[in-house]
mmCIF file of C-alpha atoms in Angstrom:
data_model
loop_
_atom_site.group_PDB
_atom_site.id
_atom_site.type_symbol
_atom_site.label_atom_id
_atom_site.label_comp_id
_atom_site.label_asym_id
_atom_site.label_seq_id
_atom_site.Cartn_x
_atom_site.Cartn_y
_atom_site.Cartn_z
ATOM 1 C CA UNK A 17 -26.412 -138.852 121.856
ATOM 2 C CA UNK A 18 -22.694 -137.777 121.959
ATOM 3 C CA UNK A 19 -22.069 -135.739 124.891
ATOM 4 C CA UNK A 20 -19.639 -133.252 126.395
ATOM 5 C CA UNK A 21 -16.917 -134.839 128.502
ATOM 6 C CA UNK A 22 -15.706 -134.260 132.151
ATOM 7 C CA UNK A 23 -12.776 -131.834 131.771
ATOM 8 C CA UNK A 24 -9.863 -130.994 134.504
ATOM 9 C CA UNK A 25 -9.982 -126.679 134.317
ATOM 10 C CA UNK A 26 -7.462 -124.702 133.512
ATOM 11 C CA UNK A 27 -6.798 -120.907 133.766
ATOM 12 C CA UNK A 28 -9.427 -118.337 135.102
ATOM 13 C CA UNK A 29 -12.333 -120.340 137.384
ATOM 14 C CA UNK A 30 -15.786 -118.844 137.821
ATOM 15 C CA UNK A 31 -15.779 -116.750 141.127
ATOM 16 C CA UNK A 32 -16.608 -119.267 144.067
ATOM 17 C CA UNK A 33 -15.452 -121.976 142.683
ATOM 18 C CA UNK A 34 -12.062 -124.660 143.128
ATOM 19 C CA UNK A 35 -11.341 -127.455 141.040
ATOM 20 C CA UNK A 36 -8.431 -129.842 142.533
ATOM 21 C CA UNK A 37 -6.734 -132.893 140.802
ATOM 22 C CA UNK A 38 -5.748 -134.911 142.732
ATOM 23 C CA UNK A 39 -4.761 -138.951 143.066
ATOM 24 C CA UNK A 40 -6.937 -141.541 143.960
ATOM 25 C CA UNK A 41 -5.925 -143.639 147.217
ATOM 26 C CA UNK A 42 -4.147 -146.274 146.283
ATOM 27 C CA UNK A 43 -3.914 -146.224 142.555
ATOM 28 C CA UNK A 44 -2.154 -143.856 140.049
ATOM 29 C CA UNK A 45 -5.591 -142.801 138.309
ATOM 30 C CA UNK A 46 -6.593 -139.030 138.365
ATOM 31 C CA UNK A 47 -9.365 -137.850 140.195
ATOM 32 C CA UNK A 48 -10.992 -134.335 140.072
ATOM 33 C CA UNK A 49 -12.408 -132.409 142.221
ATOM 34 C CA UNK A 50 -14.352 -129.500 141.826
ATOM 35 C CA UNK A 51 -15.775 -127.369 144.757
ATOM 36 C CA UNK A 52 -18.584 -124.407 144.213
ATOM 37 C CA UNK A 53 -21.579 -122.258 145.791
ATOM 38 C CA UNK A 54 -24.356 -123.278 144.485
ATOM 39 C CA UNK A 55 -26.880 -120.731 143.725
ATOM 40 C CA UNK A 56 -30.237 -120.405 142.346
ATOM 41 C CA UNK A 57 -29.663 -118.936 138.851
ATOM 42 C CA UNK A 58 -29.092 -122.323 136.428
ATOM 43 C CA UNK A 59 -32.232 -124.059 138.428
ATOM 44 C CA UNK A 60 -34.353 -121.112 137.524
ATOM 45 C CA UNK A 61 -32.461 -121.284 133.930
ATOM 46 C CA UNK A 62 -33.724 -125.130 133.665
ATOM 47 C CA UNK A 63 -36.897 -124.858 134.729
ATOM 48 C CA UNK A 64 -37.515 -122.159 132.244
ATOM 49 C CA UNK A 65 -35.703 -123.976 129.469
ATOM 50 C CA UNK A 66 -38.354 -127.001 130.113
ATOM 51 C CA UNK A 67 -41.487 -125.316 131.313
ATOM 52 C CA UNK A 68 -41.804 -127.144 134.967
ATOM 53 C CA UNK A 69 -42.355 -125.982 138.262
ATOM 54 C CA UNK A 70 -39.583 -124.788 140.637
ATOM 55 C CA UNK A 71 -39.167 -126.634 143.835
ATOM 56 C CA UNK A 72 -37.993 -124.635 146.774
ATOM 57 C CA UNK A 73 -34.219 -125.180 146.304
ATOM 58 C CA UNK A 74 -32.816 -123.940 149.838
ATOM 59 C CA UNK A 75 -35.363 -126.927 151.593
ATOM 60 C CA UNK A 76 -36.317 -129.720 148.647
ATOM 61 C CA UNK A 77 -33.550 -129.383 146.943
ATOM 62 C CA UNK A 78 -32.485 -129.832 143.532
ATOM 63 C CA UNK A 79 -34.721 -132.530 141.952
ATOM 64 C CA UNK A 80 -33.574 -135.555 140.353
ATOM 65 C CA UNK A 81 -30.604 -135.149 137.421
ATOM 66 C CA UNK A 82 -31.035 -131.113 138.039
ATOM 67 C CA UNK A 83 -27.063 -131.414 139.079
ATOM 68 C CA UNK A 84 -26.446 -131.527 135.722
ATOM 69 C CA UNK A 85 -26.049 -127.730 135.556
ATOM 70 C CA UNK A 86 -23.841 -127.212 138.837
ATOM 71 C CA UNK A 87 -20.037 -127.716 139.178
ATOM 72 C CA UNK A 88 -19.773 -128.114 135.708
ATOM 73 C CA UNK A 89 -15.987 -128.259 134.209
ATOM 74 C CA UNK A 90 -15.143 -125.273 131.612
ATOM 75 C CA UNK A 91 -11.956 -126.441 129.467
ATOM 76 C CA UNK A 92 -9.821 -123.589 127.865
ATOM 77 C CA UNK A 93 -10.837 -123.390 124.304
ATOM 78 C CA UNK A 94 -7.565 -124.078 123.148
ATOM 79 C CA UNK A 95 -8.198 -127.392 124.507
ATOM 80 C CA UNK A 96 -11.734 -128.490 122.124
ATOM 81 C CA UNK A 97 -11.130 -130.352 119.361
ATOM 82 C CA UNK A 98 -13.017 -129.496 115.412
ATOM 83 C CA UNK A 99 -16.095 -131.136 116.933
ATOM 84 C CA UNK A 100 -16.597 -128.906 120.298
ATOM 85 C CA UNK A 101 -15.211 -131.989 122.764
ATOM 86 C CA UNK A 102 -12.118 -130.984 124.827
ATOM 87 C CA UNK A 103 -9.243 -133.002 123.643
ATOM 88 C CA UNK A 104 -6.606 -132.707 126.679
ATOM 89 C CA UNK A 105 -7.142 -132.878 130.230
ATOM 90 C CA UNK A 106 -10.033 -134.625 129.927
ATOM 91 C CA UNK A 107 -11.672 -137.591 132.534
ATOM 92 C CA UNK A 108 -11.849 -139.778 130.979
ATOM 93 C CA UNK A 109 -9.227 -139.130 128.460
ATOM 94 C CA UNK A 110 -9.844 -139.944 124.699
ATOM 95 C CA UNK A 111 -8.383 -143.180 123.856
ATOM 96 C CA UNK A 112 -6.805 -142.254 120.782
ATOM 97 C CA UNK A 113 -7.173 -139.389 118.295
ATOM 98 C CA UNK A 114 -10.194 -138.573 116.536
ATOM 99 C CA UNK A 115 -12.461 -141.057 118.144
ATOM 100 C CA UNK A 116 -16.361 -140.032 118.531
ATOM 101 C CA UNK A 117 -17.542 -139.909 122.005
ATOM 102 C CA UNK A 118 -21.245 -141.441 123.269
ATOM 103 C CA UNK A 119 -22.892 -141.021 125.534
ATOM 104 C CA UNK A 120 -24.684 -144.647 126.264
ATOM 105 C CA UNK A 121 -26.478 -144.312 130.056
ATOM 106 C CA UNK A 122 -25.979 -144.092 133.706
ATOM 107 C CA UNK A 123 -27.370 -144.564 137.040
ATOM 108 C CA UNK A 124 -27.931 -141.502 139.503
ATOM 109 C CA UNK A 125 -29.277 -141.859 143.110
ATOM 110 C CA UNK A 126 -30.209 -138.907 145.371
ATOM 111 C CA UNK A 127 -29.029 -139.643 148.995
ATOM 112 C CA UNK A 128 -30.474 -136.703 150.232
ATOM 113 C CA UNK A 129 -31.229 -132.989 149.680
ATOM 114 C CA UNK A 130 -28.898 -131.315 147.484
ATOM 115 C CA UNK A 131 -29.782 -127.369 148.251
ATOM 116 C CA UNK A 132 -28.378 -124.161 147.010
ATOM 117 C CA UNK A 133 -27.464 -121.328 148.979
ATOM 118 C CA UNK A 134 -24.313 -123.962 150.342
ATOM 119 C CA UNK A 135 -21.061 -125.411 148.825
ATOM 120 C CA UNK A 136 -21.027 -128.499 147.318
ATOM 121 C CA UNK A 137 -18.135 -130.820 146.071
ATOM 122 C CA UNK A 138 -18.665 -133.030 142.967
ATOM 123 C CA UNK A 139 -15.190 -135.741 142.461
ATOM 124 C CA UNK A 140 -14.729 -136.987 139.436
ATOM 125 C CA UNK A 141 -12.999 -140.530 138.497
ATOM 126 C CA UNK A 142 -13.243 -143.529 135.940
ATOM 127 C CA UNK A 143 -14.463 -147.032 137.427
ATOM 128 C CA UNK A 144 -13.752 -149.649 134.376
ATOM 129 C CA UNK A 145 -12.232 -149.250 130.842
ATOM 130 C CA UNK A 146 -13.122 -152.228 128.607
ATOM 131 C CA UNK A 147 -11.965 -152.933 125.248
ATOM 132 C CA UNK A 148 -13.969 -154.454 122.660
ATOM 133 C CA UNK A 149 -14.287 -154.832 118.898
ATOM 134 C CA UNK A 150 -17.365 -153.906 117.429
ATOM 135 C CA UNK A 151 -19.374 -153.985 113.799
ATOM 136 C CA UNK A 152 -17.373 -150.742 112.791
ATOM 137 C CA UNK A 153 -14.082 -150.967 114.418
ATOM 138 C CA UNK A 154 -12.560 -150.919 118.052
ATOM 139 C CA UNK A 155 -15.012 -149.816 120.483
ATOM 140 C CA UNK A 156 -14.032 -148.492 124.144
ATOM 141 C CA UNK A 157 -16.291 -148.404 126.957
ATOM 142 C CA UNK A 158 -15.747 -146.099 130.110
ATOM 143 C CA UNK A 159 -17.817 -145.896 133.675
ATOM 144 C CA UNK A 160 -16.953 -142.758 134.780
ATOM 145 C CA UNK A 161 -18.409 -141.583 138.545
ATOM 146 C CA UNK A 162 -19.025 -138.352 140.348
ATOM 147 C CA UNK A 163 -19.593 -138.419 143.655
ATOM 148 C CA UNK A 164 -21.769 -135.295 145.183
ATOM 149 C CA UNK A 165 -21.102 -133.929 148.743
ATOM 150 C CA UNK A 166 -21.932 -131.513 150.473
ATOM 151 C CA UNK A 167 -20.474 -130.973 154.204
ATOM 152 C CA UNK A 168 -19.840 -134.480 155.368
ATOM 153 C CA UNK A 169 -23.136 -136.168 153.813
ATOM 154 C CA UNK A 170 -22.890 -137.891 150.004
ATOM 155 C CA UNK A 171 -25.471 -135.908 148.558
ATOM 156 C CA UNK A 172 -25.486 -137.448 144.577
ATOM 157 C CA UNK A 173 -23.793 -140.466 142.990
ATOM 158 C CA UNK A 174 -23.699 -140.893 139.510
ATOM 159 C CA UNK A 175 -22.180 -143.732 136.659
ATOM 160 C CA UNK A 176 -22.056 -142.394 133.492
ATOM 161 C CA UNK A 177 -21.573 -144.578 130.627
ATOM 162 C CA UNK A 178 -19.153 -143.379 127.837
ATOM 163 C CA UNK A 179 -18.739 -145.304 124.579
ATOM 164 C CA UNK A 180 -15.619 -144.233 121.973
ATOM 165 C CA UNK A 181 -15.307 -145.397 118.793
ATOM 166 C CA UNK A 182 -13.161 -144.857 115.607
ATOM 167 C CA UNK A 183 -14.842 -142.594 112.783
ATOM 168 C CA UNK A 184 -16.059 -144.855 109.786
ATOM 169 C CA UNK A 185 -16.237 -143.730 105.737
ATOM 170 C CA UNK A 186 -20.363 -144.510 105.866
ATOM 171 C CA UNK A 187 -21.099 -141.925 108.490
ATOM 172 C CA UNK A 188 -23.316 -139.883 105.932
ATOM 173 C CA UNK A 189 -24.899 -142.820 104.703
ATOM 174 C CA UNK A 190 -25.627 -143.823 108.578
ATOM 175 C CA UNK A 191 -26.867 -140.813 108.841
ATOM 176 C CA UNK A 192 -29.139 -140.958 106.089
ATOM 177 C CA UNK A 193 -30.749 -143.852 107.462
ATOM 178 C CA UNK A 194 -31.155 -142.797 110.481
ATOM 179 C CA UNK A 195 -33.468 -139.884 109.291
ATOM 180 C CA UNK A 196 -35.782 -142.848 108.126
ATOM 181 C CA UNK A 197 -37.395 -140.268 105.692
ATOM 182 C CA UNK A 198 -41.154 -139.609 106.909
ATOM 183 C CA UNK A 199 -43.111 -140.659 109.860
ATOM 184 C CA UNK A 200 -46.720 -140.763 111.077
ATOM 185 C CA UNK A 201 -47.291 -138.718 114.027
ATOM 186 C CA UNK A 202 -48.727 -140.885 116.699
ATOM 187 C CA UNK A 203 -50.927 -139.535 119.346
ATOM 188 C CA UNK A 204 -49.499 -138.769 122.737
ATOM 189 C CA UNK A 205 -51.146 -140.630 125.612
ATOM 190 C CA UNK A 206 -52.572 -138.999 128.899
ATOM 191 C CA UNK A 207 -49.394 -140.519 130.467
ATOM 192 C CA UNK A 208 -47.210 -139.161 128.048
ATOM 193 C CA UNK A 209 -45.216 -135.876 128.382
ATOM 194 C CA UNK A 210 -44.366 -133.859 124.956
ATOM 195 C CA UNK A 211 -41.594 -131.358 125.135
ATOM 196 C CA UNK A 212 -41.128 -129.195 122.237
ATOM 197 C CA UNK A 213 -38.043 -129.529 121.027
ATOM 198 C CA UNK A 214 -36.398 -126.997 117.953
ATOM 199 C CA UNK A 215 -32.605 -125.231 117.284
ATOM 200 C CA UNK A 216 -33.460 -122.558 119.715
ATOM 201 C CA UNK A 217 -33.803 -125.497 122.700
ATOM 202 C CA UNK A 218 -30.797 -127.732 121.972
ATOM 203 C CA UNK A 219 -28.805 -123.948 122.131
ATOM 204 C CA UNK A 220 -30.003 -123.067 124.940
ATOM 205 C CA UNK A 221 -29.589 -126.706 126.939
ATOM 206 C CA UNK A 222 -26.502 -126.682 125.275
ATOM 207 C CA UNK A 223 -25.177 -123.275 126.811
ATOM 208 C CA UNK A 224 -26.687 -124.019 129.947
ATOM 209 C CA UNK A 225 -24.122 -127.618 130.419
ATOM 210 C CA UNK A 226 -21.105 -126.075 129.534
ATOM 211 C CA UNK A 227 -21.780 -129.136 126.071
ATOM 212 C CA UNK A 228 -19.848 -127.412 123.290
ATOM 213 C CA UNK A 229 -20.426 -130.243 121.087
ATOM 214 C CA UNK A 230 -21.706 -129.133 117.530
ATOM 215 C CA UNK A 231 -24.213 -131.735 116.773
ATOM 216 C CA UNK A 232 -26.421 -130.095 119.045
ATOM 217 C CA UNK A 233 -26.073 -126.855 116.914
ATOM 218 C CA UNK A 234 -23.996 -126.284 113.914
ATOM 219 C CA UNK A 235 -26.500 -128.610 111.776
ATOM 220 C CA UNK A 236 -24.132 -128.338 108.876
ATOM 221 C CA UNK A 237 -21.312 -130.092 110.730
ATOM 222 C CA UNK A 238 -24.282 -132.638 112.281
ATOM 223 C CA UNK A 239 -24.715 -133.470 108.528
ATOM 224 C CA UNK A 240 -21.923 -132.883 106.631
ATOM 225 C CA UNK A 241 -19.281 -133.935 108.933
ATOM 226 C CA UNK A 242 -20.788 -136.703 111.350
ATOM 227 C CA UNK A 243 -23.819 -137.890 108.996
ATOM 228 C CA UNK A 244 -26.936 -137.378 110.973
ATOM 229 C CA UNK A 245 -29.579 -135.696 109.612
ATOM 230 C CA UNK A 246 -30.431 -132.846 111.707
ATOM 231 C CA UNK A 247 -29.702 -131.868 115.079
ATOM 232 C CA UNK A 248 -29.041 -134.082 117.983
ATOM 233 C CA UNK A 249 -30.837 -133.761 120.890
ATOM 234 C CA UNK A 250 -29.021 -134.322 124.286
ATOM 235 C CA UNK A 251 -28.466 -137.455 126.043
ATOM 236 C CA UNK A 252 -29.124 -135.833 129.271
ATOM 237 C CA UNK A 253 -31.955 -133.681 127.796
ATOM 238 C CA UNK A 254 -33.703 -136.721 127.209
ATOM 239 C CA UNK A 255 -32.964 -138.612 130.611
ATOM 240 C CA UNK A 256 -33.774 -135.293 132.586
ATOM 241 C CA UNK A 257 -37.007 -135.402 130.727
ATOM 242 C CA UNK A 258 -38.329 -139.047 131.702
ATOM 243 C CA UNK A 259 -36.906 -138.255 135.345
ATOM 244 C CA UNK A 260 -39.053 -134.670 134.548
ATOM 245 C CA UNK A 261 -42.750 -136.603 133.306
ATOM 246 C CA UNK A 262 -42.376 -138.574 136.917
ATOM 247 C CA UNK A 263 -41.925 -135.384 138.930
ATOM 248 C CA UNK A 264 -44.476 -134.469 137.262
ATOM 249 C CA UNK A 265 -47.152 -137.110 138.647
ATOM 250 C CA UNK A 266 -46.135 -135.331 142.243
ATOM 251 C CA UNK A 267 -43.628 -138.261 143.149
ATOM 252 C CA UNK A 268 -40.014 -137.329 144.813
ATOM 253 C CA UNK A 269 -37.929 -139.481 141.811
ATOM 254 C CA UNK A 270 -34.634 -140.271 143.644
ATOM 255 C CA UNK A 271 -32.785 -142.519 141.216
ATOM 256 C CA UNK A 272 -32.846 -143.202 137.422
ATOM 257 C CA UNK A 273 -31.117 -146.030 135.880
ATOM 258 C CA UNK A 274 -31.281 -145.193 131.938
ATOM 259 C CA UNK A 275 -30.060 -146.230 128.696
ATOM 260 C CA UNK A 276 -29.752 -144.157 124.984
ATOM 261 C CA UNK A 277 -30.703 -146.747 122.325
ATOM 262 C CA UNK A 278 -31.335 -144.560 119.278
ATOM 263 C CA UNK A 279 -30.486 -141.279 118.226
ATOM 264 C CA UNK A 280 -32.634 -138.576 118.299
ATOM 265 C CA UNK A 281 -32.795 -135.724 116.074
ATOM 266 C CA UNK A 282 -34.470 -131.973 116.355
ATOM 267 C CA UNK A 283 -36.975 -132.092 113.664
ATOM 268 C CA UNK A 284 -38.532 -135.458 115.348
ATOM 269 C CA UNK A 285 -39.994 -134.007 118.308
ATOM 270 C CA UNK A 286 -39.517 -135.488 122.273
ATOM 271 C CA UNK A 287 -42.183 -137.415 123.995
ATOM 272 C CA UNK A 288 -41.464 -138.785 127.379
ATOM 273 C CA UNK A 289 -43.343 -141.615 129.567
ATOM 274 C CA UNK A 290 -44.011 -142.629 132.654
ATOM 275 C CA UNK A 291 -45.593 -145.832 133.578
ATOM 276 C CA UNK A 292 -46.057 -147.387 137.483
ATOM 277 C CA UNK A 293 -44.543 -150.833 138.205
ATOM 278 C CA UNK A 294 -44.229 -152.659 141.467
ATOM 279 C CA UNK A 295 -40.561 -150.634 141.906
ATOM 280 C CA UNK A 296 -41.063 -147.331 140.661
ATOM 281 C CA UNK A 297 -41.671 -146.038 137.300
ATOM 282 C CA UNK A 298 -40.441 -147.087 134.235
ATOM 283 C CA UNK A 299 -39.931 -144.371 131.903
ATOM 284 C CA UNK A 300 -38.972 -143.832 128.107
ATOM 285 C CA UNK A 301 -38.565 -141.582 125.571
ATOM 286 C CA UNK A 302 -40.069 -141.658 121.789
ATOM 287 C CA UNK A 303 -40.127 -139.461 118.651
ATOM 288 C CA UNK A 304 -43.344 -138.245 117.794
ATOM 289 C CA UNK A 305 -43.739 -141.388 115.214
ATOM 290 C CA UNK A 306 -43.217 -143.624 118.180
ATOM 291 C CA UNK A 307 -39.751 -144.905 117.755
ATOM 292 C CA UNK A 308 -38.161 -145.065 121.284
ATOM 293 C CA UNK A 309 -34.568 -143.446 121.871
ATOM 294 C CA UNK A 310 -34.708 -144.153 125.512
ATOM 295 C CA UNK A 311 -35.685 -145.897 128.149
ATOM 296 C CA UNK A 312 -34.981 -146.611 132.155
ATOM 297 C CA UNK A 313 -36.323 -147.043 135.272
ATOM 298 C CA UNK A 314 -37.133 -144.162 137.895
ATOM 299 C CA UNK A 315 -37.652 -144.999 141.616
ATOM 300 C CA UNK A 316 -38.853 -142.884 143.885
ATOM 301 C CA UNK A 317 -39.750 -142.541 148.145
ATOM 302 C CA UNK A 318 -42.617 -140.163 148.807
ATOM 303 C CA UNK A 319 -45.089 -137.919 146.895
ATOM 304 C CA UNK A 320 -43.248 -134.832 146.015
ATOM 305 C CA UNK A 321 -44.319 -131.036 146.898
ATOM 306 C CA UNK A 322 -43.288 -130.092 143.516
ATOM 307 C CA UNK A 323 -45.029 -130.831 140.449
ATOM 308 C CA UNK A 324 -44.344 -129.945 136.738
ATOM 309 C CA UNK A 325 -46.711 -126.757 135.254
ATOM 310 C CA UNK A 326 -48.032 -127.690 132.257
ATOM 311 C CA UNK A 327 -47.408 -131.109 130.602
#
């Protein structure tokens, strides 16, 4: 659930690329922006990592959520705190010391074809910062948005939702209830996609987003330090995978509006859905006992060129 934040770079860039902070018209927040060629190599990477068809990226362009592994931010390691997330020069910023970040949703809409082989400009910025108090302490929530371009056209725009709260003694225990001890598998549908998920995965998902957070794969922190029982598996590993079962159907998804509801942990499996409605698709994701994790809405234009290999 907890995800790798937005982080300003410092030191040595990746060849082809810029990264400018700069201030937002009008206002004394800091804004990012991050300019690089985008080529083929982390689409291919993706579409390996979750066994679906390649579209052709120089006309189609990347498919829905796939610019999760361009123009990605790559903090100093100085700069990561003892759980993987950067710590300083960070949008958003942490809120205070040693609070847990989570990832809780977003909204992503495709305005048009975002294609490699060209630059592209991603600008980074928070929206709202809200204050609440919650069951376990002082909660904060953050919008944060990135704006894709590339030339003059807005190619991507994206609100994530952040949630930040304070670390609490029962952690273990919440973890330990969380695992809710034994399931019983439940069969998956013929509208139902299953994606394997183990250690080796979350690595490799992890690598390929720049997400240096260890819950995804140091399971003796996950357990010993946070209180979950096993791995967690990605926020965006599970939206890209209910934008992925749609795609799948042959439809061109071009926005997602999602939410995380329940952790979800590597020895529970992945099964994403699909269903039709009058607007689009709405989508979910479930452990193989049926508990959902996820769940959103996909809409989508035209019947898509591209569809997934093997389900």
């Amino acid at each position: 659930m907890t995800e790798a934040g937005d982080t300003e770079t410092e030191g040595t860039e990746a060849e082809g690329t810029e990264t400018e902070v700069v201030e937002a018209e009008g206002t004394e927040a800091e804004v990012v922006e991050r300019t690089e060629a985008l080529q083929p190599e982390p689409a291919v990477a993706l579409a390996r990592l979750l066994g679906v068809d390649l579209p052709d990226l120089e006309s189609e362009g990347l498919p829905l959520l796939w610019h999760w592994v361009y123009l990605l931010e790559r903090p100093r390691q100085v700069d990561l705190g003892a759980d993987g997330h950067p710590v300083r020069g960070v949008i958003p910023a942490p809120p205070a010391p040693g609070r847990r970040r989570m990832a809780a949703g977003g909204r992503v809409r495709l305005f048009g074809p975002l294609v490699v082989g060209r630059a592209a400009t991603r600008r980074t910025e928070v929206v709202s910062l809200t204050e609440k108090e919650g069951r376990t302490g002082p909660l904060t929530f953050v919008v944060v948005r990135h704006t894709v371009r590339q030339g003059d056209e807005v190619k991507v725009v994206e609100e994530q939702d952040i949630v930040y709260r304070d670390v609490y003694r029962d952690a273990v225990a919440t973890g330990s209830r969380a695992e809710a001890g034994t399931f019983t598998p439940v069969a998956v549908e013929e509208d139902e996609w299953p994606l394997p998920v183990d250690p080796v995965l979350l690595f490799r998902f992890s690598a390929l987003t720049y997400n240096a957070h260890r819950i995804h794969y140091d399971r003796d922190y996950a357990r010993d330090v946070e209180g979950y029982p096993g791995l967690v598996t990605h926020g965006p590993l599970q939206a890209l995978a209910m934008a992925e079962c749609v795609r799948g159907k042959g439809v061109l998804a071009t926005a997602i509006d999602y939410r995380l509801v329940a952790p979800l942990f590597d020895h529970q499996g992945l099964v994403a859905r699909g269903v039709v409605t009058g607007s689009g698709h709405e989508v979910s994701v479930r452990d193989l006992g049926g508990r959902i994790t996820a769940k959103g809405q996909v809409r989508s234009s035209a019947v898509s060129p591209g569809r997934r290999a093997s389900a």
